[in-house]
XYZ file of C-alpha atoms in Angstrom:
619
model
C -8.275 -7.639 -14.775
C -10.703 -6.387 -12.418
C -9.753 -3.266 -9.808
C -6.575 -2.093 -9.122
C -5.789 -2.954 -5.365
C -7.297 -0.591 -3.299
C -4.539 -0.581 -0.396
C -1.598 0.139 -2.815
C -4.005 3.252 -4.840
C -4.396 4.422 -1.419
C -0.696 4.326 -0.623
C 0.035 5.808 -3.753
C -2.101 8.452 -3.359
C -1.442 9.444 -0.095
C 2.572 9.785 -0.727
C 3.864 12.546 -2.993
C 5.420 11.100 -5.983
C 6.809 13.366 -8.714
C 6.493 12.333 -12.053
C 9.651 10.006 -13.501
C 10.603 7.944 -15.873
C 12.927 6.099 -13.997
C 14.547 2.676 -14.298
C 12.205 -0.017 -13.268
C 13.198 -2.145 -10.450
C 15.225 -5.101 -10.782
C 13.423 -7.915 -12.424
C 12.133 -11.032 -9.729
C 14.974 -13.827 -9.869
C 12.430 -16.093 -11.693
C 11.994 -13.762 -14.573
C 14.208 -14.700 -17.540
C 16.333 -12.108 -19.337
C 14.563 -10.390 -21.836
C 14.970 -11.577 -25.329
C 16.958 -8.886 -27.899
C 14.910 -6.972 -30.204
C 16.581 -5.304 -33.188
C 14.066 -4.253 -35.984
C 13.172 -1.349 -37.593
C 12.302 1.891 -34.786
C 8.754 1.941 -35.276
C 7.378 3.735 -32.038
C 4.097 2.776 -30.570
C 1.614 4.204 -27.570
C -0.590 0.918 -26.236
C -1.771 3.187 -23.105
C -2.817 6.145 -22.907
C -4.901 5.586 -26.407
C -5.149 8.329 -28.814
C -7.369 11.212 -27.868
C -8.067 9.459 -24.862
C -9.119 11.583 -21.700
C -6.690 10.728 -19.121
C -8.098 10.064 -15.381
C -5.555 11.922 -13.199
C -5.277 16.150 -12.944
C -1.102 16.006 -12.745
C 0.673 12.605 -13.608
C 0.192 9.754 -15.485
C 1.726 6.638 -16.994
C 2.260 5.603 -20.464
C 3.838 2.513 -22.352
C 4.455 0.837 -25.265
C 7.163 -0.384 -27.807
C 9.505 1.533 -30.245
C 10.499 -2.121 -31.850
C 14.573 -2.283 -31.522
C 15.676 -2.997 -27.538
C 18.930 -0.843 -28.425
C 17.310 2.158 -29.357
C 16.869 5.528 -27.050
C 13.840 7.469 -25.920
C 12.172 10.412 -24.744
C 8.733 11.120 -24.024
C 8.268 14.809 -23.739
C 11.729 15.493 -23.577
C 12.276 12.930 -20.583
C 14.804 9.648 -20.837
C 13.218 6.537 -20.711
C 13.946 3.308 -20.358
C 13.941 0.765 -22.986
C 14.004 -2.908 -22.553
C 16.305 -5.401 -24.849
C 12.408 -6.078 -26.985
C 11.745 -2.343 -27.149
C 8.953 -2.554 -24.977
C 9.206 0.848 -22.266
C 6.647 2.433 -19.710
C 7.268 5.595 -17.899
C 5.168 7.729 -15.367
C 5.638 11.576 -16.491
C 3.615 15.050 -15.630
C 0.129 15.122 -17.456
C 1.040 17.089 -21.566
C -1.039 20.485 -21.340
C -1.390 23.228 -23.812
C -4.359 23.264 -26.566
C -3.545 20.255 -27.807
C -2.074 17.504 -25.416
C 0.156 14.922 -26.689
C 2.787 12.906 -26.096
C 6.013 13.345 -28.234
C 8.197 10.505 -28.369
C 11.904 10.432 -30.153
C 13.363 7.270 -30.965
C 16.878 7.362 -31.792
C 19.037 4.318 -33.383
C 22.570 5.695 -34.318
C 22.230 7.974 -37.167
C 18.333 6.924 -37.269
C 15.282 8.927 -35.651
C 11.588 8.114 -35.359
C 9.342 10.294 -33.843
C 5.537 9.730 -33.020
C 3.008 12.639 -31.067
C 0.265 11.027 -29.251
C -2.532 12.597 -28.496
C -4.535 12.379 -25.542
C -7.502 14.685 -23.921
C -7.125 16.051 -20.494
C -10.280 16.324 -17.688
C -11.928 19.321 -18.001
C -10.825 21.917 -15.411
C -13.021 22.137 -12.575
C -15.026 25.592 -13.047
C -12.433 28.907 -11.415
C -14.443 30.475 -8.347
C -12.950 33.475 -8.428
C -13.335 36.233 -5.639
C -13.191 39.631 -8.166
C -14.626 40.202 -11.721
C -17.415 38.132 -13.173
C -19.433 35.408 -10.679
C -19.043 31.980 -11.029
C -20.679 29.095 -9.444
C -19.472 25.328 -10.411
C -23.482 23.659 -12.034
C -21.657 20.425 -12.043
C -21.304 19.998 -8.607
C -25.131 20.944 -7.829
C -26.936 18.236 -5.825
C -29.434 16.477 -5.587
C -28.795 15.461 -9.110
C -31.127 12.855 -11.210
C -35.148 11.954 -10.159
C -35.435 11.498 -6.444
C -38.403 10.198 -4.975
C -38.356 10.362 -1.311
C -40.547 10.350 2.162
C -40.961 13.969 3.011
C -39.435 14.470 5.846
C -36.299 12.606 4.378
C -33.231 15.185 4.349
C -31.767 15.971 1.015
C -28.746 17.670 1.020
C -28.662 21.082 -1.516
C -24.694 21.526 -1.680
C -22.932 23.904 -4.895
C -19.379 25.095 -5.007
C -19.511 29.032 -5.208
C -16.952 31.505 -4.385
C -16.248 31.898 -0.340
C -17.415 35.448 -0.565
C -20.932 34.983 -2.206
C -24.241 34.527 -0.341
C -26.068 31.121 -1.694
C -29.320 30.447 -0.117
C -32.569 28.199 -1.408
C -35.496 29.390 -2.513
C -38.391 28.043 -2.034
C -41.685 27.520 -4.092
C -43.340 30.048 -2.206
C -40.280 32.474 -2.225
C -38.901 31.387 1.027
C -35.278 31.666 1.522
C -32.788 29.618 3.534
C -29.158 30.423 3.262
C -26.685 27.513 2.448
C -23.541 27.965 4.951
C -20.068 26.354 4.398
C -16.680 25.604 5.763
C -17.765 24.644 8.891
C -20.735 21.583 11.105
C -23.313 22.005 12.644
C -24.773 19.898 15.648
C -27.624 17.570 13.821
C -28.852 17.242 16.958
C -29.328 20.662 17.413
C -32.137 21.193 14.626
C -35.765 21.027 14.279
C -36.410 18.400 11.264
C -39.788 20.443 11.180
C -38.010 23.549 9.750
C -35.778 24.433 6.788
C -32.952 25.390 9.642
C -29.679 23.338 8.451
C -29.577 20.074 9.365
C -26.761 18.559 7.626
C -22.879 18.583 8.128
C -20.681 20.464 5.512
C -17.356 19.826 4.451
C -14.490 21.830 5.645
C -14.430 24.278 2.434
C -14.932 27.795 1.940
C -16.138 27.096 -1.619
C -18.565 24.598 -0.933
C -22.186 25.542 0.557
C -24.444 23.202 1.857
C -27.819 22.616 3.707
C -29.825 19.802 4.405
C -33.946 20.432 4.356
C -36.897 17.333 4.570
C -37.556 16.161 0.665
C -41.583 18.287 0.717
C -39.774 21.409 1.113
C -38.279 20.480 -2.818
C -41.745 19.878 -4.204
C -43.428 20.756 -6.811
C -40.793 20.093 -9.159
C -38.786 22.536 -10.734
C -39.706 25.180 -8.625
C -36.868 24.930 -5.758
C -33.796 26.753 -6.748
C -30.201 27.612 -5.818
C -29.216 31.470 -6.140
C -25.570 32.708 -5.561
C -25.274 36.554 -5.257
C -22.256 38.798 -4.923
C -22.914 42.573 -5.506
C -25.217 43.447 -8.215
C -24.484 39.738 -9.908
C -26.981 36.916 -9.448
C -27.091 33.412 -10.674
C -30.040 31.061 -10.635
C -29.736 27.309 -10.766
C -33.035 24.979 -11.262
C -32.924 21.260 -9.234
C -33.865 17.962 -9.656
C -37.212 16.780 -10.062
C -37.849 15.383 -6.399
C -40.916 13.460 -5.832
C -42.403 12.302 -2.329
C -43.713 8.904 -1.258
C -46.746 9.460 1.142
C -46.178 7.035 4.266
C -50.487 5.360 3.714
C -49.343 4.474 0.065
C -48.536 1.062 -0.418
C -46.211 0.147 -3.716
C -45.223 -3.031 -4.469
C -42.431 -4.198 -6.541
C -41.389 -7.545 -7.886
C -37.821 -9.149 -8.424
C -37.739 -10.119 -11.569
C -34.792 -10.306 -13.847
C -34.615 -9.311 -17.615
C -32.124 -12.665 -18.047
C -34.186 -15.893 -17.621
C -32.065 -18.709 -15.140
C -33.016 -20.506 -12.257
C -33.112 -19.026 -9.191
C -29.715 -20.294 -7.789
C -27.759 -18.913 -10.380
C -29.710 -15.588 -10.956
C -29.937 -13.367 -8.587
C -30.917 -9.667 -7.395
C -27.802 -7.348 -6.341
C -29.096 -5.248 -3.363
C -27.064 -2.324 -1.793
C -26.850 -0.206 0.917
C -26.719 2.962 -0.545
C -27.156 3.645 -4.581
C -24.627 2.843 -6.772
C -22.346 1.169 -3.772
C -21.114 -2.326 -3.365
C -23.339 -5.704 -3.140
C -24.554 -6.777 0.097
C -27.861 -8.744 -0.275
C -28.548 -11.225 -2.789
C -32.073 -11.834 -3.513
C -34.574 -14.533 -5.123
C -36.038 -13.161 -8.139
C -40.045 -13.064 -7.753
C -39.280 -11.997 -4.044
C -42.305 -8.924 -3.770
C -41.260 -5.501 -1.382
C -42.269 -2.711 -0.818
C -41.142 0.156 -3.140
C -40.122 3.562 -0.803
C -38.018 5.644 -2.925
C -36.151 6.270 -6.209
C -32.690 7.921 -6.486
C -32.116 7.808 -10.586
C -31.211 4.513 -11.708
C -31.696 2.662 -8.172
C -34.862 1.920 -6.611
C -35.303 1.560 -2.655
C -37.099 -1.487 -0.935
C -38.068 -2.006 2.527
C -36.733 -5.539 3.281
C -38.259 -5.141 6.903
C -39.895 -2.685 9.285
C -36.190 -1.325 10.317
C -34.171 -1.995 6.952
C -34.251 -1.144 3.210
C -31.742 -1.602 0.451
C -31.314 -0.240 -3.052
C -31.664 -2.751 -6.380
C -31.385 -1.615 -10.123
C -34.683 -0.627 -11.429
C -33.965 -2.490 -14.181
C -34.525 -5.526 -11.899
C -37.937 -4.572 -10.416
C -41.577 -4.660 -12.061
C -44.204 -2.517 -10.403
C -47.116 -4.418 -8.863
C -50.631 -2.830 -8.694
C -51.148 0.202 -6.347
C -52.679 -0.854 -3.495
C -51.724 -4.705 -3.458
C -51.372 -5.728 -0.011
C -48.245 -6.174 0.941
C -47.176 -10.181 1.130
C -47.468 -11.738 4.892
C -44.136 -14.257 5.455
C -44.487 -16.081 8.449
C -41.931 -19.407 8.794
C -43.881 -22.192 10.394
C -42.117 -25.865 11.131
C -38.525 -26.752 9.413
C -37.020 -30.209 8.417
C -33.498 -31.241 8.088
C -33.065 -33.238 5.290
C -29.797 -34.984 4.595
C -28.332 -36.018 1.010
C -25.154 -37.335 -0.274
C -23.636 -34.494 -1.147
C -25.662 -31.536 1.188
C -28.106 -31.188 3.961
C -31.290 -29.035 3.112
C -32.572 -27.293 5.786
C -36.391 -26.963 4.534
C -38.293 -23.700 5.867
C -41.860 -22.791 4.641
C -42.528 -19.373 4.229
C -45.069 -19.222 1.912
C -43.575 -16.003 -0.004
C -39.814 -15.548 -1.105
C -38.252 -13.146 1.535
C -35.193 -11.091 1.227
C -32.650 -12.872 3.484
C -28.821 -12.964 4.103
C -26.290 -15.391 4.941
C -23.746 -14.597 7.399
C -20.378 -17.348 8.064
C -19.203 -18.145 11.211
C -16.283 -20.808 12.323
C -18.361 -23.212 12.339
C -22.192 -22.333 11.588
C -24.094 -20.374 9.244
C -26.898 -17.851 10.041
C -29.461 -17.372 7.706
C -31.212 -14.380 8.451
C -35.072 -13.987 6.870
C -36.317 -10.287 6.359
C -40.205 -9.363 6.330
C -40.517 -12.439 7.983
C -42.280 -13.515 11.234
C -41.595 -16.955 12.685
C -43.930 -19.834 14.721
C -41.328 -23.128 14.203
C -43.202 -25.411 16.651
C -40.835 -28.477 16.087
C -37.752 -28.928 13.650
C -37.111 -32.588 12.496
C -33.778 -33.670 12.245
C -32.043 -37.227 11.073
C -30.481 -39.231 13.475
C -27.174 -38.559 13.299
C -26.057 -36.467 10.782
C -22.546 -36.173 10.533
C -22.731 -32.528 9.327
C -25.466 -30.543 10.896
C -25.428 -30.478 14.429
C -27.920 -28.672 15.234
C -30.580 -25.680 13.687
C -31.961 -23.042 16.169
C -34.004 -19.757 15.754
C -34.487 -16.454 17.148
C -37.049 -13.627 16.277
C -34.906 -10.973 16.309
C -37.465 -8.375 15.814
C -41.492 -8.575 14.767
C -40.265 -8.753 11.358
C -37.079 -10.428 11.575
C -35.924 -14.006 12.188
C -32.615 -15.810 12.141
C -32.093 -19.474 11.374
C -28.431 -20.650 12.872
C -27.507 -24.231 11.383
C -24.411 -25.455 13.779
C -21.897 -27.460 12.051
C -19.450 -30.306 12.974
C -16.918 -28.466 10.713
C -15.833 -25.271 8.765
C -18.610 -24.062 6.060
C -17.948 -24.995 2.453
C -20.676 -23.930 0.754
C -23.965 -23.215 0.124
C -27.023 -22.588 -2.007
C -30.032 -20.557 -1.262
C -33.786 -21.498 -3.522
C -37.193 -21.493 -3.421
C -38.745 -24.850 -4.023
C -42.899 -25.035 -3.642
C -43.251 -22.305 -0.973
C -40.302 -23.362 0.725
C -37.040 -21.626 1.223
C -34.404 -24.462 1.261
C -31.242 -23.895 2.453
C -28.515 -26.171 0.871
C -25.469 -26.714 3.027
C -22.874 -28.040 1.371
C -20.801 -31.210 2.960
C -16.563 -30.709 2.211
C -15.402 -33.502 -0.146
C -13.262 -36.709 1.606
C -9.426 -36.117 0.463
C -7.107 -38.291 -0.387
C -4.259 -36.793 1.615
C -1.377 -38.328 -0.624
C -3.032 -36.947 -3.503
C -5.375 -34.147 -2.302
C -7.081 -33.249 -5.626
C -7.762 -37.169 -6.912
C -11.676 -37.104 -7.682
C -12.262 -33.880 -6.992
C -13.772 -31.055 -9.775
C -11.917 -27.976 -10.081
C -13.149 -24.837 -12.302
C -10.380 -22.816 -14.346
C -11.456 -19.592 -15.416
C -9.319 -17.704 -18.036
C -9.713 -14.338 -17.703
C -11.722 -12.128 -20.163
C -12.551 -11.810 -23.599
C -14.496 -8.872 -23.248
C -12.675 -6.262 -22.137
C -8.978 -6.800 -20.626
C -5.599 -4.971 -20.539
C -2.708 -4.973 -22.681
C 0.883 -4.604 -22.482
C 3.488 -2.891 -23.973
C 4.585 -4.740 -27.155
C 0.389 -5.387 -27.291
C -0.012 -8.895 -25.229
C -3.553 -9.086 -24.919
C -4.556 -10.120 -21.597
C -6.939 -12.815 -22.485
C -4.615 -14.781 -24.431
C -2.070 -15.190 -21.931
C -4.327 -16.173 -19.400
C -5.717 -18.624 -21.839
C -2.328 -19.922 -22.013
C -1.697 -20.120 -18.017
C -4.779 -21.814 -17.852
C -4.674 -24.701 -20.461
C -1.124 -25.569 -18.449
C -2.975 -25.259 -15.215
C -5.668 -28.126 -16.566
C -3.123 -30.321 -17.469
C -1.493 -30.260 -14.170
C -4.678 -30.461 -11.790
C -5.741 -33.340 -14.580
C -1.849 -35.287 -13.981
C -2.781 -34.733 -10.452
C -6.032 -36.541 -10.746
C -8.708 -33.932 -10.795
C -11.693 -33.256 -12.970
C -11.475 -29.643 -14.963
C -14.219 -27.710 -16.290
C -12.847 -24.764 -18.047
C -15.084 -21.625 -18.680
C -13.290 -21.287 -22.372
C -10.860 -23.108 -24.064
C -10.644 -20.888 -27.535
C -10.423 -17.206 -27.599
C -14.582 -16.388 -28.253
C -15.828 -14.245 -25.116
C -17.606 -15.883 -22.309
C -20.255 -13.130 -20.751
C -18.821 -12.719 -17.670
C -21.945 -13.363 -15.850
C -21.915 -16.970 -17.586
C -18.788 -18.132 -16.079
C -19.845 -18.584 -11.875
C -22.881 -20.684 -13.732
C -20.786 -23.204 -15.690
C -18.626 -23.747 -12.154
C -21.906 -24.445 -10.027
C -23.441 -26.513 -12.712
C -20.351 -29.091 -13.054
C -20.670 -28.954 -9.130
C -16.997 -27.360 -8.746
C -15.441 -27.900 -5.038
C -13.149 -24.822 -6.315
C -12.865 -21.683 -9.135
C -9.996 -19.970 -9.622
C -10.013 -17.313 -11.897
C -6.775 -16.416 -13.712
C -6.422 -12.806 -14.440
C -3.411 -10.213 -14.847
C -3.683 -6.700 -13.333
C -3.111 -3.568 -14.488
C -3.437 -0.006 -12.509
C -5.589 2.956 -13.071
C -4.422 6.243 -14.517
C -2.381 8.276 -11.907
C -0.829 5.147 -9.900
C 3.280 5.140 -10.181
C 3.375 2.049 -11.751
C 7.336 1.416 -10.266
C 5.799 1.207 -6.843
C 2.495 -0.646 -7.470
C 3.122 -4.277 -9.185
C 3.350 -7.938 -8.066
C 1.049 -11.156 -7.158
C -2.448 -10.286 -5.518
C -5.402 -12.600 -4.459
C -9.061 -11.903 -4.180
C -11.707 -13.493 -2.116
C -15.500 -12.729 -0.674
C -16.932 -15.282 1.383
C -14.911 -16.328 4.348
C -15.060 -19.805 3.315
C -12.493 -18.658 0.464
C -9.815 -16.837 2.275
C -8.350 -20.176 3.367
C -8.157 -20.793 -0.185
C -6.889 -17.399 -1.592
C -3.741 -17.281 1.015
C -2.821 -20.681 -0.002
C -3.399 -20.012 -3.693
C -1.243 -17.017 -2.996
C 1.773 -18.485 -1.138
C 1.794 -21.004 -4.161
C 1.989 -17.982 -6.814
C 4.307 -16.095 -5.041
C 6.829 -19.030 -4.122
C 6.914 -20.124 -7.966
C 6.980 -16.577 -9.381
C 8.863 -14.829 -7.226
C 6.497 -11.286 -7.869
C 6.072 -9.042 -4.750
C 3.751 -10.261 -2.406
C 0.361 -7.863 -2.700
C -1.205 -10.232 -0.286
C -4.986 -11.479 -0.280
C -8.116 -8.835 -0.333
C -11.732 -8.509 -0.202
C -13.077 -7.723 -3.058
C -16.343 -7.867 -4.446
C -16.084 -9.536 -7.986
C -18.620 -11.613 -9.968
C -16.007 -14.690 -10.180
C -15.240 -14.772 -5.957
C -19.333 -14.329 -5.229
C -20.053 -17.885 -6.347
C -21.260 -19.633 -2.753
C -21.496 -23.437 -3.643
C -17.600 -23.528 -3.521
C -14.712 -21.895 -2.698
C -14.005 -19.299 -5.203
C -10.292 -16.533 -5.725
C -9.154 -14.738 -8.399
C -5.838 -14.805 -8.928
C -3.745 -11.605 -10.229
C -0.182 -13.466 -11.067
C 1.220 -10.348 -12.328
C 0.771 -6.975 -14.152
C 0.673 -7.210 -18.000
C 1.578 -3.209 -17.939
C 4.887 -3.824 -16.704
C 7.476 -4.315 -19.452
C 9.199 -7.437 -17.900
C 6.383 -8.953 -16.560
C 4.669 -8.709 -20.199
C 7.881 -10.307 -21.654
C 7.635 -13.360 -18.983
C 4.453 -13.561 -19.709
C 5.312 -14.555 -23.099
C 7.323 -17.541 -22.065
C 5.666 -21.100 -22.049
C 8.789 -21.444 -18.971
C 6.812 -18.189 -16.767
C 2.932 -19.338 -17.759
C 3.953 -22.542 -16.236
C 5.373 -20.963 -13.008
C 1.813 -19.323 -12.517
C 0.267 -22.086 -13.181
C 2.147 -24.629 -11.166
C 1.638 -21.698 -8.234
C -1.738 -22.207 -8.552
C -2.174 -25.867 -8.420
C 0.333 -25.979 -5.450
C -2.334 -23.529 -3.275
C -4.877 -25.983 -4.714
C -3.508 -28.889 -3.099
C -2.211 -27.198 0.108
C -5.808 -25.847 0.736
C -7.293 -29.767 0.157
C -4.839 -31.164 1.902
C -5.568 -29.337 4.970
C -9.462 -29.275 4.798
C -10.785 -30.507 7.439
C -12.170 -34.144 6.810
C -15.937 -35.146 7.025
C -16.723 -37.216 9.913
């Protein structure tokens, strides 16, 4: 189970829904009837878990079991519904008081069971009150962690104070520049070369803002926030900050804690710190190091682009080391069986990227200046058409192989000061059988981590389940399987992509069931959801999807973006499926059924064979 979907949270969040526990909606017309419990009431919380610290300010969900399907409930004094195997979720106003809890009454005829649950609450975001004693929110102080910047970067100095306080900065030499709020001002407007504000605030009276150049928050320590109102004063210290002078040259190298070869490891880089993957780069790869925001270092990739990595995933090079010279001289096209390499020297690793188009691929090569004389193709290659370049800047060069057909895959490694770029060729289909010969990875879903439903169906064995039926039908229809796990021992997530490329996979499919996060109505947000990264899957995850949804009959979430570890795999088309939410009482209960696990499964290997099928054949 990786993210909720984002479309439906956003939904969700954007309507007002008031807390209920109301009837779930009628069950999908492939879900069987839910089997009669009748035990002993024994009453059960799976989610929230005790003294767990719920997610959401007002409403929340809960479920679990009370073990008889005829018994009644109430959870806090609201009805809820119970199915015929006791299992029950409901989405009710957050508990409050001292002690938050849950109380649930179970009642059987002349029998009652009662459990109280309790759960913590997020702590209140600090009162700004206009009258009596000030108050400024610390938590919400930025910048927050080490920084290490250029100095005439702008950080932004923001707190949340009360509207009718003064908050200005003070400086290490006792300057003062007031923060404003509830209001922008025109960047454009300002002189980077004074303390003047230079940033944009957000609309609200309570927060105070200004942006100033990163040497104006040097040395450390000394910069400080002060809100005043009256005779009352507060002082706030900030973050150590840092500068990088612009003549200093620091060098850092990719290099991995985990030891693999470099097509299956692998440095994330990001835009900003923290965010989502963008760039994925060679480990040994040297940059230059130009700033530090806590756990994320920044590199310069080329004269006009940088890019945040882990600093886990960095060693620092000797100050002063010149900085490596990448220049991409004559490139060979060099067909196999199974792939073209497209063979570039470089002489260094460079940070590149790899951008899919209908019918070419553009590998673009940061840091990197470019003198390709003559390119030698084969005669007639029935793949790549054609390679061409382009310097698009005096540090940036794009390689554009043209294809006869659609992209497939691809593989990006350093081989003897070369960067080789492995194109992948589609596999031949046999049309009446589309997956005959070819090598398809199932991935169950999780151990570690993974949801649970109501009456405690762990996540990772029912995918195990859906995905041992799933091998036998891709095997009955003539393909190879590699499965990531076949017992119930974790996999490390990060293991799992690896095993697909090394059996040299032409698909992985990853078989997962979703669950929501705490504050999302769970009557409104459930069904059948696909997930894809590289355009060369999307053809895959919409057929994979139609399959699913046909045989299961779930509402159709549709196919998303999404940037997962199991869909980032390049060397084949790669989805992760999300048949259906475990959290949801009925869908648990189908779930349990060898008759349901083989309805997912059987909508998975129909997508299979509908994508194959209509791949477009080699030539």
């Amino acid at each position: 189970m990786p993210r909720i979907i984002l479309l439906v949270a956003v939904i969700t969040a954007c309507a007002r829904v008031l807390p209920s526990s109301s009837t779930p909606a009628a069950p999908a017309p492939s879900l069987l009837p839910v089997p009669l419990v009748e035990g002993p009431l024994a009453p059960r919380v799976v989610y929230p878990r005790a003294n767990a610290v719920i997610a959401s300010r007002d409403s929340n969900f809960i479920f679990g079991s009370v073990g008889n399907g005829r018994a009644s409930l109430t959870v806090n004094g609201s009805p809820v519904h119970v199915l015929r195997n006791g299992s029950w979720i409901a989405f009710l106003s957050n508990p409050r008081g001292a002690a938050p809890a849950y109380d649930l009454v179970v009642v059987l005829g002349t029998d009652t069971a009662r459990l109280s649950h309790p759960i913590r609450l997020l702590s209140p975001r600090s009162a700004l009150n206009e009258s009596g004693p000030l108050t400024a929110d610390s938590a919400s102080i930025t910048p927050r962690g080490t920084l290490q910047l250029r100095p005439e970067e702008l950080v932004t100095v923001s707190i949340r104070a009360p509207r009718n306080a003064s908050v200005w900065l003070t400086s290490a030499n006792d300057e003062r520049w007031p923060l404003l709020n509830g209001g922008e001002l025109d960047n454009e407007a300002q002189n980077a070369a004074d303390a003047r504000p230079l940033s944009r605030y957000l609309n609200s009276p309570n927060y105070w803002s200004l942006a100033v150049p990163a040497r104006f928050l040097v040395p450390v320590g000394t910069p400080r926030i002060v809100v005043a109102r009256g005779q009352d004063t507060l002082e706030f210290g900030l973050a150590a900050i840092d500068t990088v002078a612009h003549d200093r040259v620091s060098l850092a190298l990719l290099a991995p804690s985990a030891a693999a070869s470099d097509t299956d490891q692998v440095i994330m880089g990001r835009a900003i710190p923290a965010g989502t993957y963008k760039w994925f780069l060679l480990p040994g790869t040297r940059l230059r190091l130009t700033g530090r925001n806590g756990e994320f270092a920044r590199l310069q990739l080329d004269d006009a682009l940088e890019a945040w990595v882990s600093t886990a995933d960095i060693v620092l090079l000797p100050e002063g080391m010149a900085p490596p010279r990448r220049v991409a001289s004559n490139a060979r096209v060099l067909p196999q069986p199974e792939w073209v390499d497209i063979i570039i020297p470089t002489g260094e690793r460079p940070a590149y990227l790899v951008e899919e188009s209908e019918r070419s691929l553009t590998l673009t090569l940061y840091g990197t200046q470019a003198t390709t004389d003559i390119i030698r193709y084969p005669s007639g290659d029935s793949l790549v058409r054609l390679v061409t370049w382009e310097p698009v800047s005096s540090s940036r060069v794009t390689y554009t192989v043209h294809l006869s057909q659609k992209p497939f895959g691809y593989l990006v490694m350093w081989r003897d000061g070369n960067l080789v770029f492995r194109v992948r060729r589609p596999p031949r289909v046999d049309l009446s059988r589309p997956l005959r010969g070819l090598t398809i990875a199932v991935d169950p879903g999780h151990p570690p981590i993974g949801a649970t439903g109501p009456t405690g169906l762990y996540e990772a064995e029912a995918t195990l389940a859906i995905s041992l039926r799933l091998r036998t039908l891709l095997e009955e229809r003539g393909a190879s399987v590699v499965m990531t796990r076949t017992t119930s021992a974790p996999v490390a997530l990060s293991d799992r992509p690896i095993m697909a490329r090394r059996a040299n996979a032409h698909a992985l499919v990853s078989i997962h069931l979703n669950a929501l996060p705490d504050g999302v109505n769970p009557f409104n947000a459930h069904g059948t959801g696909t997930y894809f990264f590289h355009p060369q899957s999307a053809p895959l995850a919409l057929s994979v999807q139609r399959g699913m949804v046909a045989t299961m009959g779930l509402r159709d979430l549709g196919i998303y973006y999404d940037n997962l570890a199991l869909v980032r795999p390049t060397w084949m088309p790669a989805v992760l499926c999300e048949g259906a939410f475990i959290m949801i009482p009925e869908q648990e209960a189908a779930l349990r059924t060898p008759q349901f696990q083989d309805a997912y499964a059987r909508g998975v290997a129909q997508g299979l064979e509908a994508f194959f099928r209509g791949l477009e054949q080699p030539r």
